[in-house]
Amino acid sequence: MIGLSLRNVDNTAYPKSVSYFEHFKQIVRICRETAPETPIVVGGPAFSLFPEEFIEKLGVDYGIAGEGEIALLELLEKLAIGEKPEQIIYHAQGGQVNLDHLTPAWDLLETKRYFKDGGSLNIQTKRGCRYKCAYCSYPLLEGSSVRQRSPEKVVDEMEASFHEYGIDYFFFVDNVFNYPREHSVAICNEIIKRKLKVHWTAYTSPGVVDEEMFAIYKEAGCDALDFGSDAMSNVGLASMSKWFTISKIKDASRWCRENEIKFSHSLIFGSPGETKESIEETIANVHECNPSVVIAMIGVRIYPHTPLANRLIKQGWIAPEEIGLKPVFYVEESIREFMFERLLTESRNYHNWILPGFNKKINHPLLFERLRNKAGKSGAYGKGPMWKMLA
C-alpha cells in the first residue's frame, strides 16, 4: 500500500493562483510506474474537501475523507483478509479519535533532515474549532468541538524530539493554539516546569489574549506568533464573521512588542462589503499595530459547505458544482484595481508587507537560503517561520 497525504488544494493566493493538482497527478503517476500492482490510498485535508473529484481525476484506488489514523488501519485490515472496502471511506468527525493515542512515530521519518531544511518540527495539541469564520473549512475537517491532547503528552513529545533528534524549535500547528487559553497556558507551564530549552511559534487568535498569557508564552520559549486577524476594519471583521474587535488586535500587538515576541498579522482584503474606506482603515490600523510582518491575501478562496459558500450560493453568485479543485475567489469587484494598487504600494514602501497573490517576498529559494545563512552568521536564532527572518 502507498499512502499519500494531500495538504493543500492550491496556494489560496489571488490573482496569481497556483493549483497543486498537477503535482498530485505527477506523484501518482510516479507511484504507478514504480509499483504498478500496489494500491494507492490518498487522504489529508485537501482530499477531504473534494473526495469525489480527487478520486475521479487522480485515478487512485482508495481515499479517506476526515481523520485517517484509525480509518487507514481499518482499510488495511479489510484488504488483508480479502474484503472489498468502499473506494471512499468517510471517517466520522467529532471525537471518535483519542488524540493522546496518536503520538507521531518520528523514528520512521527523516526527522533531522526535515528540521534542518524546514527550521522547525510541527506538533499538534488539539483538533476542532468552535468558531464559524465565514470562509474557514477547519470545522468541516476537524469538527466543531475542540479535542485536546493532555499538556503532559504534548511536552513528552517535545522533550523526546529534543533529546533524540536535537529539535529545539517547534511549530504548534493547531488552527488556534491559544483557544482554549487554559490549555495553551498549561502546555507552557509544563515546558517551564521541565526547564526545556526550546523555542516555538503558533497560529493564534487576537480574540483570546491577555497580558499574563504573553508573559507565560515568552517564558516558555515563544519567539513568534501568527495572528489570524483577517481584517482590521469593522466592515472586514463583520464580513469574515469574526467575534473580536480592532481594540483586541491592538492589545495583542502591544503585548507582543512588550514581550519581544515577533508577530505577523494575516489579513484578507476584498471580502464581501469591502470598500476603499475599509481598506484605508485596515492599512492605518496595521501601521498602528506595527507588526513584524503583514501577510496580505487578496480575495477569499471559496471552499464547500462554509458559511460564505452557503451565503454566495443562496445569493446566486456561484453554483455548488462550481466549488471544486479549480480555485474560485470572491473579490469585491468595485474596488479591485484600487485594492491591487494600494497593496502593491504598501509592499513597495514597507519591506514587511508580504503579498502572496503577487509573489511579493515569497517563493524565492535563494532568498530563503540567504536569510537562513544570514541569521546563522549574525548569531540570530535562524529557525522558525520564514517570515520571522524577513522582519
mmCIF file of C-alpha atoms in Angstrom:
data_model
loop_
_atom_site.group_PDB
_atom_site.id
_atom_site.type_symbol
_atom_site.label_atom_id
_atom_site.label_comp_id
_atom_site.label_asym_id
_atom_site.label_seq_id
_atom_site.Cartn_x
_atom_site.Cartn_y
_atom_site.Cartn_z
ATOM 1 C CA MET A 1 0.000 0.000 0.000
ATOM 2 C CA ILE A 2 1.216 3.501 -0.869
ATOM 3 C CA GLY A 3 -0.298 6.310 1.192
ATOM 4 C CA LEU A 4 -0.348 9.941 0.054
ATOM 5 C CA SER A 5 -1.469 12.851 2.234
ATOM 6 C CA LEU A 6 -2.641 15.920 0.304
ATOM 7 C CA ARG A 7 -2.324 19.015 2.480
ATOM 8 C CA ASN A 8 -3.439 21.958 0.311
ATOM 9 C CA VAL A 9 -5.525 22.130 -2.845
ATOM 10 C CA ASP A 10 -3.770 25.295 -4.013
ATOM 11 C CA ASN A 11 -1.848 28.273 -2.646
ATOM 12 C CA THR A 12 -5.095 30.184 -1.837
ATOM 13 C CA ALA A 13 -3.488 33.263 -3.414
ATOM 14 C CA TYR A 14 -5.175 35.654 -5.836
ATOM 15 C CA PRO A 15 -4.689 36.829 -8.570
ATOM 16 C CA LYS A 16 -1.675 34.547 -9.205
ATOM 17 C CA SER A 17 -3.352 31.378 -8.019
ATOM 18 C CA VAL A 18 -1.433 28.107 -8.277
ATOM 19 C CA SER A 19 -3.237 24.754 -8.197
ATOM 20 C CA TYR A 20 -1.308 21.776 -6.845
ATOM 21 C CA PHE A 21 -3.409 19.217 -8.712
ATOM 22 C CA GLU A 22 -0.857 18.623 -11.498
ATOM 23 C CA HIS A 23 1.801 17.946 -8.846
ATOM 24 C CA PHE A 24 -0.506 15.388 -7.234
ATOM 25 C CA LYS A 25 -1.067 13.722 -10.620
ATOM 26 C CA GLN A 26 2.673 13.538 -11.203
ATOM 27 C CA ILE A 27 3.254 11.877 -7.833
ATOM 28 C CA VAL A 28 0.510 9.316 -8.505
ATOM 29 C CA ARG A 29 1.994 8.617 -11.957
ATOM 30 C CA ILE A 30 5.457 8.013 -10.457
ATOM 31 C CA CYS A 31 3.941 5.658 -7.871
ATOM 32 C CA ARG A 32 2.090 3.723 -10.587
ATOM 33 C CA GLU A 33 5.223 3.414 -12.719
ATOM 34 C CA THR A 34 7.358 2.335 -9.764
ATOM 35 C CA ALA A 35 4.907 -0.128 -8.189
ATOM 36 C CA PRO A 36 2.103 -0.834 -10.690
ATOM 37 C CA GLU A 37 0.489 -3.594 -8.610
ATOM 38 C CA THR A 38 0.453 -1.655 -5.343
ATOM 39 C CA PRO A 39 -2.827 0.034 -4.334
ATOM 40 C CA ILE A 40 -2.709 3.769 -3.607
ATOM 41 C CA VAL A 41 -4.726 5.446 -0.863
ATOM 42 C CA VAL A 42 -4.956 9.222 -0.511
ATOM 43 C CA GLY A 43 -6.161 11.384 2.345
ATOM 44 C CA GLY A 44 -5.412 14.641 4.090
ATOM 45 C CA PRO A 45 -7.229 17.987 4.290
ATOM 46 C CA ALA A 46 -7.198 18.723 0.550
ATOM 47 C CA PHE A 47 -8.647 15.327 -0.319
ATOM 48 C CA SER A 48 -11.222 15.578 2.474
ATOM 49 C CA LEU A 49 -12.650 18.770 0.966
ATOM 50 C CA PHE A 50 -13.151 17.288 -2.514
ATOM 51 C CA PRO A 51 -13.030 13.476 -2.159
ATOM 52 C CA GLU A 52 -15.182 12.503 -5.150
ATOM 53 C CA GLU A 53 -13.385 14.869 -7.525
ATOM 54 C CA PHE A 54 -9.945 13.723 -6.392
ATOM 55 C CA ILE A 55 -10.833 10.021 -6.696
ATOM 56 C CA GLU A 56 -12.192 10.529 -10.200
ATOM 57 C CA LYS A 57 -9.372 12.713 -11.532
ATOM 58 C CA LEU A 58 -6.372 11.119 -9.811
ATOM 59 C CA GLY A 59 -7.360 7.544 -10.553
ATOM 60 C CA VAL A 60 -6.252 6.216 -7.163
ATOM 61 C CA ASP A 61 -7.655 3.095 -5.536
ATOM 62 C CA TYR A 62 -8.915 4.407 -2.198
ATOM 63 C CA GLY A 63 -9.435 7.648 -0.334
ATOM 64 C CA ILE A 64 -10.025 8.562 3.302
ATOM 65 C CA ALA A 65 -12.016 11.725 3.991
ATOM 66 C CA GLY A 66 -11.535 13.060 7.502
ATOM 67 C CA GLU A 67 -9.218 11.782 10.215
ATOM 68 C CA GLY A 68 -7.210 8.930 8.798
ATOM 69 C CA GLU A 69 -5.217 7.337 11.598
ATOM 70 C CA ILE A 70 -7.792 4.703 12.565
ATOM 71 C CA ALA A 71 -9.545 4.571 9.194
ATOM 72 C CA LEU A 72 -6.299 3.645 7.415
ATOM 73 C CA LEU A 73 -5.711 0.742 9.790
ATOM 74 C CA GLU A 74 -9.260 -0.486 9.206
ATOM 75 C CA LEU A 75 -8.729 -0.270 5.441
ATOM 76 C CA LEU A 76 -5.519 -2.297 5.652
ATOM 77 C CA GLU A 77 -7.186 -4.919 7.847
ATOM 78 C CA LYS A 78 -10.030 -5.368 5.353
ATOM 79 C CA LEU A 79 -7.622 -5.726 2.451
ATOM 80 C CA ALA A 80 -5.534 -8.237 4.423
ATOM 81 C CA ILE A 81 -8.494 -10.598 4.825
ATOM 82 C CA GLY A 82 -9.672 -10.187 1.243
ATOM 83 C CA GLU A 83 -12.625 -7.872 1.811
ATOM 84 C CA LYS A 84 -13.532 -5.208 -0.751
ATOM 85 C CA PRO A 85 -13.712 -1.836 1.032
ATOM 86 C CA GLU A 86 -15.607 1.199 -0.195
ATOM 87 C CA GLN A 87 -13.482 3.336 -2.507
ATOM 88 C CA ILE A 88 -14.016 6.440 -0.355
ATOM 89 C CA ILE A 89 -14.055 5.997 3.413
ATOM 90 C CA TYR A 90 -15.774 8.828 5.248
ATOM 91 C CA HIS A 91 -14.458 8.935 8.781
ATOM 92 C CA ALA A 92 -16.947 10.414 11.240
ATOM 93 C CA GLN A 93 -15.921 13.698 12.838
ATOM 94 C CA GLY A 94 -16.476 14.981 16.329
ATOM 95 C CA GLY A 95 -14.437 12.975 18.758
ATOM 96 C CA GLN A 96 -14.004 9.309 17.869
ATOM 97 C CA VAL A 97 -10.211 9.516 17.981
ATOM 98 C CA ASN A 98 -8.379 9.955 21.289
ATOM 99 C CA LEU A 99 -5.564 12.333 20.366
ATOM 100 C CA ASP A 100 -3.398 11.175 23.273
ATOM 101 C CA HIS A 101 -3.116 7.813 21.497
ATOM 102 C CA LEU A 102 -1.731 9.359 18.295
ATOM 103 C CA THR A 103 1.852 10.301 19.135
ATOM 104 C CA PRO A 104 3.700 10.528 15.782
ATOM 105 C CA ALA A 105 6.332 7.883 15.008
ATOM 106 C CA TRP A 106 9.099 10.361 14.198
ATOM 107 C CA ASP A 107 11.599 7.493 14.032
ATOM 108 C CA LEU A 108 10.023 6.388 10.739
ATOM 109 C CA LEU A 109 10.799 9.732 9.072
ATOM 110 C CA GLU A 110 13.944 11.667 8.219
ATOM 111 C CA THR A 111 13.210 13.945 11.141
ATOM 112 C CA LYS A 112 16.652 15.552 11.390
ATOM 113 C CA ARG A 113 16.602 16.397 7.694
ATOM 114 C CA TYR A 114 13.132 17.948 7.897
ATOM 115 C CA PHE A 115 14.243 20.061 10.842
ATOM 116 C CA LYS A 116 17.444 21.156 9.119
ATOM 117 C CA ASP A 117 15.668 22.172 5.918
ATOM 118 C CA GLY A 118 12.420 23.417 7.447
ATOM 119 C CA GLY A 119 13.617 25.156 10.590
ATOM 120 C CA SER A 120 11.031 23.654 12.947
ATOM 121 C CA LEU A 121 9.158 20.470 13.850
ATOM 122 C CA ASN A 122 5.370 20.534 13.615
ATOM 123 C CA ILE A 123 3.346 19.445 16.615
ATOM 124 C CA GLN A 124 -0.431 19.378 17.118
ATOM 125 C CA THR A 125 -2.004 19.888 20.536
ATOM 126 C CA LYS A 126 -5.701 19.801 19.607
ATOM 127 C CA ARG A 127 -8.213 19.413 16.794
ATOM 128 C CA GLY A 128 -11.520 21.086 16.092
ATOM 129 C CA CYS A 129 -12.766 24.652 16.166
ATOM 130 C CA ARG A 130 -15.968 26.019 17.659
ATOM 131 C CA TYR A 131 -15.771 29.305 15.755
ATOM 132 C CA LYS A 132 -17.612 29.869 12.487
ATOM 133 C CA CYS A 133 -15.418 32.202 10.465
ATOM 134 C CA ALA A 134 -17.120 32.799 7.130
ATOM 135 C CA TYR A 135 -14.559 31.229 4.811
ATOM 136 C CA CYS A 136 -12.932 28.595 7.020
ATOM 137 C CA SER A 137 -13.033 24.838 6.409
ATOM 138 C CA TYR A 138 -11.479 23.749 9.736
ATOM 139 C CA PRO A 139 -14.823 22.926 11.431
ATOM 140 C CA LEU A 140 -15.662 20.742 8.428
ATOM 141 C CA LEU A 141 -12.277 18.989 8.518
ATOM 142 C CA GLU A 142 -11.764 18.599 12.268
ATOM 143 C CA GLY A 143 -15.212 19.034 13.786
ATOM 144 C CA SER A 144 -16.794 21.930 15.656
ATOM 145 C CA SER A 145 -15.888 20.676 19.138
ATOM 146 C CA VAL A 146 -12.346 21.052 20.447
ATOM 147 C CA ARG A 147 -10.484 17.855 21.357
ATOM 148 C CA GLN A 148 -7.270 18.349 23.284
ATOM 149 C CA ARG A 149 -4.157 16.329 23.904
ATOM 150 C CA SER A 150 -3.034 16.391 27.515
ATOM 151 C CA PRO A 151 -0.348 19.053 28.102
ATOM 152 C CA GLU A 152 1.916 16.367 29.569
ATOM 153 C CA LYS A 153 1.668 14.255 26.385
ATOM 154 C CA VAL A 154 2.414 17.271 24.203
ATOM 155 C CA VAL A 155 5.543 18.163 26.144
ATOM 156 C CA ASP A 156 6.548 14.485 26.315
ATOM 157 C CA GLU A 157 6.684 14.545 22.514
ATOM 158 C CA MET A 158 8.648 17.796 22.506
ATOM 159 C CA GLU A 159 11.103 16.518 25.096
ATOM 160 C CA ALA A 160 11.657 13.229 23.253
ATOM 161 C CA SER A 161 12.258 15.078 19.970
ATOM 162 C CA PHE A 162 14.697 17.416 21.715
ATOM 163 C CA HIS A 163 16.773 14.594 23.191
ATOM 164 C CA GLU A 164 16.571 12.133 20.268
ATOM 165 C CA TYR A 165 16.879 14.469 17.276
ATOM 166 C CA GLY A 166 18.142 17.771 18.645
ATOM 167 C CA ILE A 167 14.870 19.535 17.819
ATOM 168 C CA ASP A 168 14.800 22.847 19.651
ATOM 169 C CA TYR A 169 12.203 24.755 17.607
ATOM 170 C CA PHE A 170 8.548 23.707 17.362
ATOM 171 C CA PHE A 171 5.573 24.920 15.354
ATOM 172 C CA PHE A 172 2.210 24.378 17.071
ATOM 173 C CA VAL A 173 0.028 23.776 14.020
ATOM 174 C CA ASP A 174 -3.363 23.940 15.767
ATOM 175 C CA ASN A 175 -5.768 26.191 13.883
ATOM 176 C CA VAL A 176 -5.920 28.351 17.049
ATOM 177 C CA PHE A 177 -3.248 27.482 19.608
ATOM 178 C CA ASN A 178 -4.463 29.927 22.267
ATOM 179 C CA TYR A 179 -8.022 28.579 22.417
ATOM 180 C CA PRO A 180 -8.827 27.329 24.959
ATOM 181 C CA ARG A 181 -6.473 29.723 26.729
ATOM 182 C CA GLU A 182 -6.048 27.432 29.735
ATOM 183 C CA HIS A 183 -4.857 24.551 27.561
ATOM 184 C CA SER A 184 -2.126 26.584 25.855
ATOM 185 C CA VAL A 185 -1.002 28.041 29.181
ATOM 186 C CA ALA A 186 -0.875 24.550 30.735
ATOM 187 C CA ILE A 187 1.430 23.412 27.913
ATOM 188 C CA CYS A 188 3.670 26.414 28.509
ATOM 189 C CA ASN A 189 3.766 25.811 32.253
ATOM 190 C CA GLU A 190 4.760 22.188 31.584
ATOM 191 C CA ILE A 191 7.625 23.378 29.334
ATOM 192 C CA ILE A 192 8.741 25.784 32.052
ATOM 193 C CA LYS A 193 8.471 23.151 34.794
ATOM 194 C CA ARG A 194 10.698 20.743 32.861
ATOM 195 C CA LYS A 195 13.178 23.530 32.027
ATOM 196 C CA LEU A 196 13.017 22.511 28.375
ATOM 197 C CA LYS A 197 15.191 24.949 26.423
ATOM 198 C CA VAL A 198 13.204 25.269 23.213
ATOM 199 C CA HIS A 199 11.651 27.980 21.071
ATOM 200 C CA TRP A 200 8.294 27.828 19.333
ATOM 201 C CA THR A 201 5.731 29.584 17.170
ATOM 202 C CA ALA A 202 1.986 29.105 16.631
ATOM 203 C CA TYR A 203 -1.153 30.217 14.841
ATOM 204 C CA THR A 204 -3.143 32.346 17.274
ATOM 205 C CA SER A 205 -6.264 34.469 17.506
ATOM 206 C CA PRO A 206 -6.187 38.065 18.754
ATOM 207 C CA GLY A 207 -9.607 37.418 20.266
ATOM 208 C CA VAL A 208 -8.289 35.195 23.076
ATOM 209 C CA VAL A 209 -5.456 37.199 24.610
ATOM 210 C CA ASP A 210 -4.429 38.827 27.863
ATOM 211 C CA GLU A 211 -1.250 40.362 29.220
ATOM 212 C CA GLU A 212 -0.377 37.463 31.547
ATOM 213 C CA MET A 213 -0.692 34.913 28.742
ATOM 214 C CA PHE A 214 2.004 36.588 26.640
ATOM 215 C CA ALA A 215 4.413 36.697 29.579
ATOM 216 C CA ILE A 216 3.939 32.944 30.117
ATOM 217 C CA TYR A 217 4.356 32.269 26.397
ATOM 218 C CA LYS A 218 7.613 34.208 26.375
ATOM 219 C CA GLU A 219 8.994 32.365 29.398
ATOM 220 C CA ALA A 220 8.134 29.039 27.721
ATOM 221 C CA GLY A 221 10.167 29.915 24.618
ATOM 222 C CA CYS A 222 7.709 31.640 22.275
ATOM 223 C CA ASP A 223 9.537 33.971 19.890
ATOM 224 C CA ALA A 224 6.981 34.394 17.068
ATOM 225 C CA LEU A 225 3.182 34.348 16.677
ATOM 226 C CA ASP A 226 0.997 34.472 13.572
ATOM 227 C CA PHE A 227 -2.351 36.142 14.267
ATOM 228 C CA GLY A 228 -5.251 35.116 12.046
ATOM 229 C CA SER A 229 -6.759 38.574 12.289
ATOM 230 C CA ASP A 230 -8.160 38.510 8.717
ATOM 231 C CA ALA A 231 -9.253 42.142 8.889
ATOM 232 C CA MET A 232 -8.570 45.381 10.720
ATOM 233 C CA SER A 233 -11.726 47.240 9.773
ATOM 234 C CA ASN A 234 -15.198 46.891 11.217
ATOM 235 C CA VAL A 235 -16.539 46.023 7.753
ATOM 236 C CA GLY A 236 -13.948 43.296 7.265
ATOM 237 C CA LEU A 237 -14.399 41.753 10.709
ATOM 238 C CA ALA A 238 -18.164 41.560 10.194
ATOM 239 C CA SER A 239 -17.770 40.125 6.688
ATOM 240 C CA MET A 240 -15.466 37.377 7.978
ATOM 241 C CA SER A 241 -17.804 36.637 10.941
ATOM 242 C CA LYS A 242 -15.067 37.438 13.439
ATOM 243 C CA TRP A 243 -16.004 37.676 17.103
ATOM 244 C CA PHE A 244 -13.237 40.034 18.269
ATOM 245 C CA THR A 245 -12.690 43.767 17.923
ATOM 246 C CA ILE A 246 -9.986 46.003 16.498
ATOM 247 C CA SER A 247 -9.026 47.014 20.044
ATOM 248 C CA LYS A 248 -8.281 43.351 20.819
ATOM 249 C CA ILE A 249 -5.980 43.197 17.788
ATOM 250 C CA LYS A 250 -4.170 46.286 19.033
ATOM 251 C CA ASP A 251 -3.844 44.817 22.548
ATOM 252 C CA ALA A 252 -2.345 41.597 21.177
ATOM 253 C CA SER A 253 0.125 43.584 19.092
ATOM 254 C CA ARG A 254 1.195 45.745 22.033
ATOM 255 C CA TRP A 255 1.723 42.780 24.360
ATOM 256 C CA CYS A 256 3.828 41.009 21.736
ATOM 257 C CA ARG A 257 6.084 44.044 21.429
ATOM 258 C CA GLU A 258 6.354 44.401 25.207
ATOM 259 C CA ASN A 259 7.457 40.755 25.474
ATOM 260 C CA GLU A 260 9.781 40.972 22.448
ATOM 261 C CA ILE A 261 7.787 38.366 20.542
ATOM 262 C CA LYS A 262 7.844 38.846 16.773
ATOM 263 C CA PHE A 263 4.374 38.703 15.280
ATOM 264 C CA SER A 264 2.563 38.721 11.969
ATOM 265 C CA HIS A 265 -0.994 39.618 11.072
ATOM 266 C CA SER A 266 -2.567 37.574 8.269
ATOM 267 C CA LEU A 267 -5.208 39.667 6.502
ATOM 268 C CA ILE A 268 -7.764 39.092 3.749
ATOM 269 C CA PHE A 269 -8.621 42.041 1.506
ATOM 270 C CA GLY A 270 -11.584 42.191 -0.871
ATOM 271 C CA SER A 271 -14.142 40.237 1.152
ATOM 272 C CA PRO A 272 -17.869 40.946 0.674
ATOM 273 C CA GLY A 273 -18.638 44.560 1.501
ATOM 274 C CA GLU A 274 -15.021 45.751 1.308
ATOM 275 C CA THR A 275 -14.727 49.433 0.317
ATOM 276 C CA LYS A 276 -11.934 51.893 -0.354
ATOM 277 C CA GLU A 277 -12.599 53.321 3.095
ATOM 278 C CA SER A 278 -12.356 49.952 4.852
ATOM 279 C CA ILE A 279 -9.072 49.240 3.056
ATOM 280 C CA GLU A 280 -7.660 52.562 4.235
ATOM 281 C CA GLU A 281 -8.927 51.845 7.761
ATOM 282 C CA THR A 282 -7.183 48.468 7.743
ATOM 283 C CA ILE A 283 -3.897 49.910 6.470
ATOM 284 C CA ALA A 284 -3.958 52.674 9.091
ATOM 285 C CA ASN A 285 -4.572 50.125 11.853
ATOM 286 C CA VAL A 286 -1.774 47.907 10.530
ATOM 287 C CA HIS A 287 0.670 50.785 10.861
ATOM 288 C CA GLU A 288 -0.559 51.486 14.389
ATOM 289 C CA CYS A 289 -0.133 47.816 15.368
ATOM 290 C CA ASN A 290 3.347 47.818 13.791
ATOM 291 C CA PRO A 291 3.642 44.044 13.265
ATOM 292 C CA SER A 292 6.908 42.367 12.348
ATOM 293 C CA VAL A 293 5.256 41.193 9.123
ATOM 294 C CA VAL A 294 1.919 41.636 7.320
ATOM 295 C CA ILE A 295 0.707 38.735 5.170
ATOM 296 C CA ALA A 296 -1.856 40.356 2.872
ATOM 297 C CA MET A 297 -4.089 37.952 0.953
ATOM 298 C CA ILE A 298 -6.416 39.232 -1.757
ATOM 299 C CA GLY A 299 -9.817 37.661 -2.245
ATOM 300 C CA VAL A 300 -11.490 34.832 -0.358
ATOM 301 C CA ARG A 301 -10.990 31.267 -1.612
ATOM 302 C CA ILE A 302 -14.399 29.583 -1.671
ATOM 303 C CA TYR A 303 -14.492 26.150 -0.008
ATOM 304 C CA PRO A 304 -17.572 23.891 0.101
ATOM 305 C CA HIS A 305 -20.053 23.987 2.984
ATOM 306 C CA THR A 306 -18.523 27.066 4.623
ATOM 307 C CA PRO A 307 -20.818 29.902 5.778
ATOM 308 C CA LEU A 308 -19.546 32.143 2.971
ATOM 309 C CA ALA A 309 -20.056 29.457 0.317
ATOM 310 C CA ASN A 310 -23.599 28.819 1.537
ATOM 311 C CA ARG A 311 -24.333 32.559 1.514
ATOM 312 C CA LEU A 312 -22.983 33.054 -2.023
ATOM 313 C CA ILE A 313 -24.907 30.027 -3.319
ATOM 314 C CA LYS A 314 -28.114 31.415 -1.824
ATOM 315 C CA GLN A 315 -27.419 34.784 -3.476
ATOM 316 C CA GLY A 316 -26.837 33.115 -6.843
ATOM 317 C CA TRP A 317 -23.222 34.293 -7.048
ATOM 318 C CA ILE A 318 -21.960 30.732 -7.510
ATOM 319 C CA ALA A 319 -23.428 27.271 -8.080
ATOM 320 C CA PRO A 320 -22.449 24.371 -5.771
ATOM 321 C CA GLU A 321 -20.849 22.435 -8.643
ATOM 322 C CA GLU A 322 -18.532 25.395 -9.368
ATOM 323 C CA ILE A 323 -16.814 24.990 -5.990
ATOM 324 C CA GLY A 324 -14.081 22.463 -6.601
ATOM 325 C CA LEU A 325 -10.415 21.836 -7.283
ATOM 326 C CA LYS A 326 -10.217 24.809 -9.630
ATOM 327 C CA PRO A 327 -9.765 27.795 -7.303
ATOM 328 C CA VAL A 328 -12.630 30.291 -7.176
ATOM 329 C CA PHE A 329 -12.203 33.529 -5.225
ATOM 330 C CA TYR A 330 -14.649 36.155 -4.076
ATOM 331 C CA VAL A 331 -13.209 39.607 -4.731
ATOM 332 C CA GLU A 332 -15.197 42.808 -4.304
ATOM 333 C CA GLU A 333 -15.027 43.857 -7.958
ATOM 334 C CA SER A 334 -15.905 47.521 -7.466
ATOM 335 C CA ILE A 335 -12.600 48.203 -5.685
ATOM 336 C CA ARG A 336 -10.440 45.517 -7.323
ATOM 337 C CA GLU A 337 -7.975 47.755 -9.185
ATOM 338 C CA PHE A 338 -7.780 50.263 -6.342
ATOM 339 C CA MET A 339 -7.031 47.429 -3.920
ATOM 340 C CA PHE A 340 -4.286 45.987 -6.136
ATOM 341 C CA GLU A 341 -2.501 49.304 -6.495
ATOM 342 C CA ARG A 342 -2.918 50.245 -2.830
ATOM 343 C CA LEU A 343 -1.467 46.973 -1.543
ATOM 344 C CA LEU A 344 1.360 46.931 -4.084
ATOM 345 C CA THR A 345 2.259 50.441 -2.930
ATOM 346 C CA GLU A 346 2.417 49.267 0.682
ATOM 347 C CA SER A 347 4.611 46.336 -0.353
ATOM 348 C CA ARG A 348 6.973 48.652 -2.223
ATOM 349 C CA ASN A 349 7.178 51.129 0.641
ATOM 350 C CA TYR A 350 7.428 48.675 3.540
ATOM 351 C CA HIS A 351 9.708 45.639 3.489
ATOM 352 C CA ASN A 352 7.477 43.703 5.900
ATOM 353 C CA TRP A 353 4.400 43.563 3.637
ATOM 354 C CA ILE A 354 4.126 40.110 2.017
ATOM 355 C CA LEU A 355 1.687 39.742 -0.907
ATOM 356 C CA PRO A 356 1.407 36.034 -1.844
ATOM 357 C CA GLY A 357 -1.067 36.861 -4.628
ATOM 358 C CA PHE A 358 1.627 38.835 -6.424
ATOM 359 C CA ASN A 359 4.574 36.651 -5.368
ATOM 360 C CA LYS A 360 5.909 39.563 -3.356
ATOM 361 C CA LYS A 361 8.609 38.409 -0.906
ATOM 362 C CA ILE A 362 7.702 34.714 -1.175
ATOM 363 C CA ASN A 363 8.726 31.661 -3.176
ATOM 364 C CA HIS A 364 12.335 32.681 -3.678
ATOM 365 C CA PRO A 365 14.543 29.731 -2.600
ATOM 366 C CA LEU A 366 17.730 31.795 -2.950
ATOM 367 C CA LEU A 367 16.242 34.461 -0.709
ATOM 368 C CA PHE A 368 15.293 31.824 1.869
ATOM 369 C CA GLU A 369 18.803 30.354 1.782
ATOM 370 C CA ARG A 370 20.376 33.777 2.201
ATOM 371 C CA LEU A 371 18.065 34.618 5.078
ATOM 372 C CA ARG A 372 18.907 31.432 6.962
ATOM 373 C CA ASN A 373 22.637 31.877 6.301
ATOM 374 C CA LYS A 374 22.442 35.494 7.409
ATOM 375 C CA ALA A 375 20.632 34.504 10.586
ATOM 376 C CA GLY A 376 23.257 31.878 11.348
ATOM 377 C CA LYS A 377 26.247 34.139 10.669
ATOM 378 C CA SER A 378 24.841 37.010 12.693
ATOM 379 C CA GLY A 379 24.207 34.761 15.664
ATOM 380 C CA ALA A 380 20.451 35.273 15.449
ATOM 381 C CA TYR A 381 18.131 32.351 16.020
ATOM 382 C CA GLY A 382 17.796 31.238 12.386
ATOM 383 C CA LYS A 383 14.910 28.818 12.863
ATOM 384 C CA GLY A 384 11.166 29.038 12.851
ATOM 385 C CA PRO A 385 8.787 30.660 10.352
ATOM 386 C CA MET A 386 10.443 32.259 7.344
ATOM 387 C CA TRP A 387 8.522 35.495 7.821
ATOM 388 C CA LYS A 388 10.328 35.949 11.139
ATOM 389 C CA MET A 389 13.579 36.364 9.204
ATOM 390 C CA LEU A 390 12.019 38.937 6.893
ATOM 391 C CA ALA A 391 11.051 41.060 9.885
#
